[in-house]
C-alpha cells in the first residue's frame, strides 16, 4: 500500500476531480464508490475496481482492514485523514473509497416488462432511493432522460446502496422513442383526471413515469402516458417526495403480483 500526503499529487488531484465534477467522471470514464458496503457489493458482483483508497483512521478499523485484505489484487493507497476528507465525495468520510470504471452504455432493446422512467430527477438522494426501490421489488430496468442527475455519481451510488450492480440503467434516453412500441400501461403521476392507484390492475407490464422534485414530468414525457394515476392522501398533503411516491407505486404493483 502506497502512502501519499500531498494535495499536489496527480492521483490525489484525480480523485478530487472524480468526487466533485460529472465532467471529469465522463472524461475519464470513472467514478468513486464510498463506504465499505458499496465496495463489498462491487467485489461480490465482480466489478473491476481500479484503485482502493484508505484513510489512516479507516485502516485501523477491523472491518476495513479485512476488506483491504480481500483486495490484494487491487492497487491501494493510504491517505492522512485530512487528505482523505479532501477527496471524499461526502461530508462524513467513511474511510474507504474505490475507483470504479463507468460501465458501458447498455444495449437498447424492446421494453416488454415493467420499468421506471425518470424525467429530470436531479436530486442524488432521490435518484439513488428510486434505484434502490426498483432493485428491491425486482424491477431491473431504469430509464433516465437527459435532465436527470448522473446515475453513477458518488452520491447517487451511495444512496443506491449497491442497487446499481443489479440494474440495467439507461441514461440520456429519448423517452418518446423508447416507449413508442410499448404495449403495456404507461402511468404518469398526476392529481387531475387521475385514477386511484389502488383501483388499477398493475399485474401486467407497466412503465412508471416519475418527474422532477419541483416541476414534475415535462409536458412531452407526460403526454406519453396512457393513464394518469394518483396516490390517495386523506391527510391533506398536496404531494409526496418523488422517492416516496415511486416506492408506494412499485410496492403496490408488487403486492398485486404476489396476490
Short mmCIF file of C-alpha atoms in Angstrom, two decimals:
data_model
loop_
_atom_site.label_atom_id
_atom_site.label_comp_id
_atom_site.label_asym_id
_atom_site.label_seq_id
_atom_site.Cartn_x
_atom_site.Cartn_y
_atom_site.Cartn_z
CA UNK A 1 0.00 0.00 0.00
CA UNK A 2 1.44 3.31 -1.12
CA UNK A 3 1.20 6.32 1.22
CA UNK A 4 0.51 9.78 -0.26
CA UNK A 5 0.50 13.05 1.64
CA UNK A 6 0.24 15.97 -0.81
CA UNK A 7 -2.76 17.60 -2.49
CA UNK A 8 -0.49 18.24 -5.46
CA UNK A 9 -0.02 14.54 -6.12
CA UNK A 10 -1.60 13.67 -9.52
CA UNK A 11 -3.53 10.74 -8.06
CA UNK A 12 -4.96 12.92 -5.30
CA UNK A 13 -5.96 15.57 -7.84
CA UNK A 14 -7.61 12.91 -9.96
CA UNK A 15 -9.61 11.55 -7.00
CA UNK A 16 -10.75 15.04 -6.06
CA UNK A 17 -11.91 15.64 -9.63
CA UNK A 18 -13.88 12.39 -9.70
CA UNK A 19 -15.52 13.33 -6.41
CA UNK A 20 -16.60 16.79 -7.47
CA UNK A 21 -17.44 17.02 -11.18
CA UNK A 22 -19.56 14.97 -13.57
CA UNK A 23 -17.49 16.26 -16.47
CA UNK A 24 -14.32 14.70 -15.06
CA UNK A 25 -16.10 11.42 -14.41
CA UNK A 26 -17.29 11.30 -18.01
CA UNK A 27 -13.89 12.39 -19.32
CA UNK A 28 -12.01 9.63 -17.51
CA UNK A 29 -14.79 7.05 -17.57
CA UNK A 30 -14.53 6.52 -13.81
CA UNK A 31 -16.42 7.22 -10.61
CA UNK A 32 -15.97 6.72 -6.87
CA UNK A 33 -17.55 4.21 -4.52
CA UNK A 34 -17.75 5.47 -0.95
CA UNK A 35 -18.01 3.15 2.03
CA UNK A 36 -17.38 -0.47 2.94
CA UNK A 37 -20.84 -1.67 1.89
CA UNK A 38 -20.55 -0.40 -1.69
CA UNK A 39 -17.02 -1.72 -2.07
CA UNK A 40 -18.10 -5.11 -0.76
CA UNK A 41 -21.10 -5.30 -3.11
CA UNK A 42 -18.88 -4.31 -6.04
CA UNK A 43 -16.46 -7.09 -5.19
CA UNK A 44 -19.27 -9.64 -4.86
CA UNK A 45 -20.66 -8.63 -8.27
CA UNK A 46 -17.24 -8.85 -9.90
CA UNK A 47 -16.94 -5.13 -10.65
CA UNK A 48 -13.45 -4.26 -11.97
CA UNK A 49 -12.24 -1.88 -9.26
CA UNK A 50 -9.23 0.12 -10.39
CA UNK A 51 -7.96 1.56 -7.10
CA UNK A 52 -8.65 1.29 -3.37
CA UNK A 53 -8.16 4.38 -1.17
CA UNK A 54 -7.92 4.21 2.63
CA UNK A 55 -7.66 6.85 5.32
CA UNK A 56 -5.27 6.26 8.20
CA UNK A 57 -8.12 6.03 10.69
CA UNK A 58 -10.09 3.82 8.29
CA UNK A 59 -7.26 1.31 8.02
CA UNK A 60 -7.36 1.00 11.82
CA UNK A 61 -10.96 -0.27 11.67
CA UNK A 62 -11.11 -4.10 11.67
CA UNK A 63 -13.93 -4.18 9.09
CA UNK A 64 -12.00 -2.06 6.61
CA UNK A 65 -8.72 -3.84 7.28
CA UNK A 66 -10.42 -7.15 6.45
CA UNK A 67 -11.83 -5.65 3.26
CA UNK A 68 -8.38 -4.42 2.28
CA UNK A 69 -7.02 -7.93 2.74
CA UNK A 70 -9.56 -9.20 0.20
CA UNK A 71 -8.33 -6.62 -2.31
CA UNK A 72 -4.68 -7.61 -2.53
CA UNK A 73 -5.04 -7.76 -6.33
CA UNK A 74 -6.12 -4.10 -6.49
CA UNK A 75 -3.76 -1.13 -6.28
CA UNK A 76 -4.08 0.57 -2.88
CA UNK A 77 -3.12 3.95 -1.47
CA UNK A 78 -3.20 5.35 2.05
CA UNK A 79 -4.03 8.98 2.83
CA UNK A 80 -3.91 11.05 6.02
CA UNK A 81 -7.41 11.70 7.32
CA UNK A 82 -7.43 15.36 6.26
CA UNK A 83 -6.36 14.50 2.73
CA UNK A 84 -8.88 11.68 2.55
CA UNK A 85 -11.61 14.15 3.51
CA UNK A 86 -10.41 16.39 0.66
CA UNK A 87 -11.03 13.66 -1.93
CA UNK A 88 -14.14 12.18 -0.33
CA UNK A 89 -17.42 12.84 -2.18
CA UNK A 90 -19.41 13.01 1.08
CA UNK A 91 -19.42 15.27 4.10
CA UNK A 92 -18.74 12.43 6.56
CA UNK A 93 -15.89 10.36 5.10
CA UNK A 94 -16.21 6.62 5.57
CA UNK A 95 -12.51 5.81 5.50
CA UNK A 96 -12.56 3.79 2.27
CA UNK A 97 -13.08 4.68 -1.39
CA UNK A 98 -12.73 2.72 -4.59
CA UNK A 99 -12.32 3.89 -8.16
CA UNK A 100 -14.81 2.17 -10.45
CA UNK A 101 -14.74 2.31 -14.26
CA UNK A 102 -18.08 3.57 -15.59
CA UNK A 103 -20.00 0.73 -17.25
CA UNK A 104 -20.58 0.78 -20.99
CA UNK A 105 -24.00 2.01 -22.10
CA UNK A 106 -26.36 -0.99 -22.18
CA UNK A 107 -27.85 -2.11 -25.47
CA UNK A 108 -31.31 -0.78 -26.26
CA UNK A 109 -33.98 -3.38 -26.67
CA UNK A 110 -37.78 -3.58 -26.57
CA UNK A 111 -39.43 -2.84 -23.25
CA UNK A 112 -41.51 -5.90 -22.59
CA UNK A 113 -41.63 -5.81 -18.81
CA UNK A 114 -42.08 -3.25 -16.08
CA UNK A 115 -39.54 -0.44 -15.87
CA UNK A 116 -39.21 3.04 -14.40
CA UNK A 117 -38.59 6.14 -16.50
CA UNK A 118 -37.28 9.15 -14.60
CA UNK A 119 -37.63 12.60 -16.12
CA UNK A 120 -35.50 15.41 -14.73
CA UNK A 121 -34.90 13.82 -11.31
CA UNK A 122 -31.86 15.84 -10.25
CA UNK A 123 -31.54 15.17 -6.52
CA UNK A 124 -28.92 12.42 -6.00
CA UNK A 125 -30.64 11.14 -2.87
CA UNK A 126 -33.99 10.76 -4.61
CA UNK A 127 -32.45 9.14 -7.67
CA UNK A 128 -30.48 6.67 -5.57
CA UNK A 129 -33.54 5.88 -3.46
CA UNK A 130 -35.63 5.12 -6.56
CA UNK A 131 -32.90 2.86 -7.96
CA UNK A 132 -32.72 1.04 -4.63
CA UNK A 133 -36.51 0.63 -4.55
CA UNK A 134 -36.62 -0.63 -8.13
CA UNK A 135 -34.00 -3.25 -7.32
CA UNK A 136 -35.84 -4.23 -4.14
CA UNK A 137 -39.12 -5.01 -5.93
CA UNK A 138 -37.46 -6.81 -8.83
CA UNK A 139 -37.73 -4.12 -11.50
CA UNK A 140 -34.41 -4.42 -13.25
CA UNK A 141 -34.52 -1.65 -15.87
CA UNK A 142 -34.50 2.11 -15.25
CA UNK A 143 -34.51 4.79 -17.94
CA UNK A 144 -33.24 8.34 -17.31
CA UNK A 145 -33.91 11.34 -19.53
CA UNK A 146 -31.10 13.84 -20.15
CA UNK A 147 -32.26 16.14 -17.33
CA UNK A 148 -31.58 13.61 -14.57
CA UNK A 149 -28.59 13.53 -12.25
CA UNK A 150 -25.70 11.34 -13.35
CA UNK A 151 -26.73 7.83 -12.28
CA UNK A 152 -23.17 6.71 -11.45
CA UNK A 153 -22.18 9.78 -9.46
CA UNK A 154 -20.74 9.04 -5.99
CA UNK A 155 -23.74 10.47 -4.15
CA UNK A 156 -26.28 8.55 -6.23
CA UNK A 157 -24.23 5.38 -5.77
CA UNK A 158 -24.16 5.92 -2.02
CA UNK A 159 -27.95 6.45 -1.89
CA UNK A 160 -28.48 3.38 -4.08
CA UNK A 161 -26.65 1.16 -1.56
CA UNK A 162 -25.46 -1.29 -4.23
CA UNK A 163 -28.66 -1.34 -6.32
CA UNK A 164 -26.72 -0.18 -9.39
CA UNK A 165 -25.00 -3.54 -9.69
CA UNK A 166 -28.31 -5.36 -10.12
CA UNK A 167 -29.96 -2.92 -12.54
CA UNK A 168 -29.77 -2.04 -16.21
CA UNK A 169 -29.59 1.76 -16.21
CA UNK A 170 -30.07 3.72 -19.43
CA UNK A 171 -29.03 7.39 -19.36
CA UNK A 172 -29.82 10.18 -21.82
CA UNK A 173 -32.92 8.36 -23.03
CA UNK A 174 -35.25 9.73 -25.69
CA UNK A 175 -38.48 8.86 -23.89
CA UNK A 176 -40.77 9.05 -26.91
CA UNK A 177 -38.53 6.80 -28.96
CA UNK A 178 -38.06 4.18 -26.24
CA UNK A 179 -41.78 3.98 -25.39
CA UNK A 180 -43.07 4.03 -28.96
CA UNK A 181 -43.60 0.27 -29.18
CA UNK A 182 -44.53 -0.42 -25.56
CA UNK A 183 -47.95 -2.08 -25.35
CA UNK A 184 -48.49 -2.09 -21.59
CA UNK A 185 -49.62 0.63 -19.20
CA UNK A 186 -47.68 3.88 -19.22
CA UNK A 187 -48.58 5.59 -15.97
CA UNK A 188 -47.91 9.19 -15.02
CA UNK A 189 -48.46 10.53 -11.54
CA UNK A 190 -50.96 13.38 -11.61
CA UNK A 191 -53.64 14.84 -9.35
CA UNK A 192 -56.04 15.83 -12.14
CA UNK A 193 -58.29 13.42 -14.04
CA UNK A 194 -56.34 10.57 -12.47
CA UNK A 195 -57.28 7.04 -11.40
CA UNK A 196 -56.67 6.00 -7.82
CA UNK A 197 -53.51 3.88 -7.65
CA UNK A 198 -55.32 1.18 -5.67
CA UNK A 199 -58.06 0.85 -8.32
CA UNK A 200 -55.65 -0.07 -11.12
CA UNK A 201 -54.73 -3.57 -12.28
CA UNK A 202 -50.92 -3.49 -12.14
CA UNK A 203 -50.20 -7.15 -12.76
CA UNK A 204 -49.09 -6.65 -16.36
CA UNK A 205 -46.15 -4.69 -17.83
CA UNK A 206 -46.01 -1.07 -16.68
CA UNK A 207 -43.77 1.89 -17.39
CA UNK A 208 -43.84 4.25 -14.42
CA UNK A 209 -43.15 7.88 -15.36
CA UNK A 210 -41.66 9.83 -12.44
CA UNK A 211 -40.87 13.54 -12.71
CA UNK A 212 -38.57 16.04 -11.10
CA UNK A 213 -38.88 17.16 -7.49
CA UNK A 214 -40.09 20.67 -8.27
CA UNK A 215 -41.67 20.61 -11.73
CA UNK A 216 -42.94 17.07 -12.12
CA UNK A 217 -42.96 15.50 -15.57
CA UNK A 218 -42.10 17.63 -18.57
CA UNK A 219 -45.02 18.12 -20.97
CA UNK A 220 -43.58 15.88 -23.74
CA UNK A 221 -42.96 13.00 -21.33
CA UNK A 222 -46.31 13.40 -19.57
CA UNK A 223 -48.02 13.20 -22.98
CA UNK A 224 -46.65 9.68 -23.45
CA UNK A 225 -48.81 8.31 -20.61
CA UNK A 226 -51.94 6.35 -21.47
CA UNK A 227 -53.23 6.64 -17.90
CA UNK A 228 -52.84 9.13 -15.07
CA UNK A 229 -52.56 7.78 -11.56
CA UNK A 230 -52.85 9.41 -8.16
CA UNK A 231 -51.80 8.21 -4.73
CA UNK A 232 -54.65 8.87 -2.27
CA UNK A 233 -53.62 11.18 0.55
CA UNK A 234 -56.51 11.54 3.00
CA UNK A 235 -54.28 13.50 5.35
CA UNK A 236 -54.50 16.52 3.07
CA UNK A 237 -50.92 16.81 1.80
CA UNK A 238 -50.60 18.08 -1.75
CA UNK A 239 -47.78 15.83 -2.88
CA UNK A 240 -45.12 13.30 -1.92
CA UNK A 241 -41.39 13.28 -2.38
CA UNK A 242 -40.66 11.54 -5.71
CA UNK A 243 -38.66 8.82 -3.97
CA UNK A 244 -41.56 8.08 -1.63
CA UNK A 245 -44.11 8.19 -4.46
CA UNK A 246 -42.06 5.73 -6.51
CA UNK A 247 -41.84 3.36 -3.55
CA UNK A 248 -45.60 3.46 -2.94
CA UNK A 249 -46.35 2.71 -6.60
CA UNK A 250 -43.77 -0.03 -7.06
CA UNK A 251 -44.67 -1.85 -3.88
CA UNK A 252 -48.38 -1.71 -4.72
CA UNK A 253 -47.54 -3.35 -8.03
CA UNK A 254 -45.50 -5.99 -6.21
CA UNK A 255 -48.39 -6.61 -3.80
CA UNK A 256 -50.81 -7.18 -6.69
CA UNK A 257 -48.47 -9.53 -8.50
CA UNK A 258 -47.87 -11.58 -5.36
CA UNK A 259 -51.61 -11.80 -4.75
#
